[in-house]
Amino acid sequence: MKNILLVCILFNVLACQNTERSWVVDEIAIIPAPQQITVGKGYFEIPQKIRIQAPAVFDNESHLLGSYLKNTAAVEYLKGSRIDAPNIIFEIDNTIIKEGYILAVLANKILIKANSSSGAFYAVQSLIQLLPPKLDQEPPTWLGAIKIPVHTIQDAPAFPYRGMHLDVSRHFFPKEFIKKYIAHLASLKMNTFHWHLTDDQGWRIEIKQYPELTSKGAYREETLIGHYNESPQKFDGKRYGGFYTQEEVKEIVAFAKQHHVSVIPEIELPGHAQAAIHGYPELGCSGEQVPVATKWGVFENIYCPKPETFTFLKNVLDEVMPLFPSQYIHIGGDEAPKTAWKKCAHCQALIKEKALGDEHGLQSYFIKEIEMHINKKGKKIIGWDEILEGGLAPNATVMSWRGTQGAVAAAKQGHDVILTPTSHAYFDYYQATYDDEPTAIGGYLPLKKVYGFNPIPKALQGTDASKHVLGAQGNIWTEYMKTPDQVMYMAFPRILAMSEVVWTGATSDLDKEYSSFLSRLEPYLERLDAKGINYANHLFDLEGTVVKKEGQVFYELSTPTAGKQIKYSVNNALEQTYIKPFIVSTDATIKGQVYKNKNPVGRSFSDTIKYHKAIKATVAVNVAPHPAYGAGGVKALINGVWGSNTRFGDKEWLGFWGDDLEITITFPEPTEISKISTRFYNANGQWLYAPKEIEIQTDYGILQKVNLPGTDQTILDVNLGVGVTTSFIKISIPSYGIIPDGLQGAGNKAWTFIDEIVIQ
Ligand code: ACM
Ligand code: ZN
């Protein structure tokens, strides 16, 4: 449970001489929020000359703090002789749990206590957040006074696994950026970097025994431009690639260690292997030469379970494992279509010989072979949740990404799990519904949704199996992130919300705690600016909501942070200051703008209400929308607002996973209708498939049965001319079903996403 103090930092510029400024912390604002803060009376003022004393085990951490302070004071490190009293004292305290710390700021000194260097490191990270952001700037400088209120923080993480992932295959990022990324996540008390090093679009780590993995496999001939769903697809015609040498990997791992970050390499198998097979075609079932993939998605060329393939993979892993001190090696396991194995005589014979049943059994056999090898070397595997299919490898940790069911099933079988569900942890999804957002893979994962994530799935709460939840991780898949700046844009500020989920713990009161988080995030932006981070700022966005009350339709405007003014207009009439929800009774275009201290901030807002015949009706659906994709509730189907053309996860689209739907709209009185229209989202790369048929019933029985055309359009519009007076409409929408082989998401249930049902 979170125990967050409402906080804000006051930034006082005294108007004496230009150089005379003072930084006075008014309240303790730290992200992720510490477990407990006790505020006392008075301030600690950083002296001109500051003496730091630390035991040798905290050398790295005391020097890290000193390197910040040396830009504002003369720093001296004391070696135990007590002639001069130290101002900052690091102490070993064996009563504190691993990674935990106590930071006590007294009027005359600062005490940092921990039992491990990681705890001391996190204490320093908290203290740094109380110093002027200018000390984070290049070059760092602060010439004025610094006053920190007397207080004590007692802190420890909610979860032992606090991760961020980065895909360097779809796009490659230089070593220096990888270090920055690690330093940023460490500053938020995250302790794991999951480095996705191999995939269809490029192999990114030097393997000395197999030089063609990088000489060939690290480069693709060209890259898809625009979105995958665009038709026709376009390519840039430019060769692209890169890789990390083993020396660079060692440098990065050493850097991470200093930052108390464990680096988990991911070597994908048996799928997402096309770049490797490009280098060594004999690793595939057909032996055919295949290119390094030039677009995104799932590919059918996967490793063939031949003895030579296992030898290759074991040799690769034998070079990889010594580079990474981490106890875990991630072996992928996701999205491995079985098409090639079905056609391969060797694979079929192996299934028979080992009595594996089918190709899922063969995948399980594949993973177990690899696990045995990794276990023998004293390490453990992590795999994506597909490794449950066909039977879990005995010691595997499961990373649950297709929702949380994988985590629940694995934890109940006694396996450790890490939560990274697409719904709350995929930072490659859009974070805002504004049209000027840079192109992203799809979906919609706003900051508040990340903040509201509980790593312990409902089905495990209160059970013994919940102890198997090690923590959670934000994933950054880089199909649509070509540059470090774009990675940062997608990571920040969502990584801050995730850091609070995994460090402070899941919220027990989302609205209250999120508003505290935002009140700390707003000043934190100054720190991000100082660090030169290209973050997304949606703190000043407007949100519009249709509210029905007492037979009337109202429109409500809100903005996430407190103390702002909102101005709006309806159908281009005079701009007004927003005070409370206003009535809407016709088609309406609402425009709005947020003001901070009388200045416009954030984007200008626009929303359109289609005032149709169902807006005052009631609606019911036979199944609830999937919890991850039902933010607007069932009422969003008839609230007069269309969903986004590009964000199927917004609060207007409703998502259902494999369910056959029956939607019933009941009018307050029999109503004459002439037209029904709706839309289905059809993003096959994300397993969204429009239904094949729908059926409509009224008071008079079945009115229409409509076959819908298969389509490669992102959005399928359905318009039905009808002419009846009826008290209700029932729309039956069977799910597209299990996605067949050869299509994206093969073997999985298809999602159905439906938008507004407009009745005229
Ligand atoms: C995944 O996103 N394919 C793990
Ligand atoms: Zn085969």
PDB file of N, CA and C and ligand atoms in Angstrom, residues 272 334-335 384 401 426 477, ligand 1:
ATOM      1  N   HIS A 272      11.381 -16.158 -33.981  1.00  0.00           N
ATOM      2  CA  HIS A 272      12.059 -14.868 -34.142  1.00  0.00           C
ATOM      3  C   HIS A 272      13.558 -15.101 -34.426  1.00  0.00           C
ATOM      4  N   ASP A 334       8.395 -17.025 -27.474  1.00  0.00           N
ATOM      5  CA  ASP A 334       7.114 -16.507 -27.961  1.00  0.00           C
ATOM      6  C   ASP A 334       6.991 -16.655 -29.474  1.00  0.00           C
ATOM      7  N   GLU A 335       5.762 -16.603 -29.916  1.00  0.00           N
ATOM      8  CA  GLU A 335       5.423 -16.415 -31.331  1.00  0.00           C
ATOM      9  C   GLU A 335       6.266 -17.282 -32.272  1.00  0.00           C
ATOM     10  N   TRP A 384       8.919 -16.207 -22.438  1.00  0.00           N
ATOM     11  CA  TRP A 384       7.585 -15.606 -22.605  1.00  0.00           C
ATOM     12  C   TRP A 384       6.538 -16.686 -22.348  1.00  0.00           C
ATOM     13  N   TRP A 401       2.998 -11.992 -20.946  1.00  0.00           N
ATOM     14  CA  TRP A 401       2.798 -10.803 -21.792  1.00  0.00           C
ATOM     15  C   TRP A 401       1.441 -10.794 -22.469  1.00  0.00           C
ATOM     16  N   TYR A 426       3.216  -2.423 -22.134  1.00  0.00           N
ATOM     17  CA  TYR A 426       3.796  -2.281 -23.467  1.00  0.00           C
ATOM     18  C   TYR A 426       3.927  -0.795 -23.817  1.00  0.00           C
ATOM     19  N   TRP A 477       9.390  -2.286 -27.362  1.00  0.00           N
ATOM     20  CA  TRP A 477       9.627  -2.897 -28.671  1.00  0.00           C
ATOM     21  C   TRP A 477       9.789  -1.759 -29.679  1.00  0.00           C
TER      22      TRP A 477
HETATM   23  C1  ACM B   1       6.178 -10.383 -27.406  1.00  0.00           C
HETATM   24  O1  ACM B   1       5.719  -9.234 -27.333  1.00  0.00           O
HETATM   25  N1  ACM B   1       6.163 -11.039 -28.546  1.00  0.00           N
HETATM   26  C2  ACM B   1       6.759 -11.042 -26.247  1.00  0.00           C
END
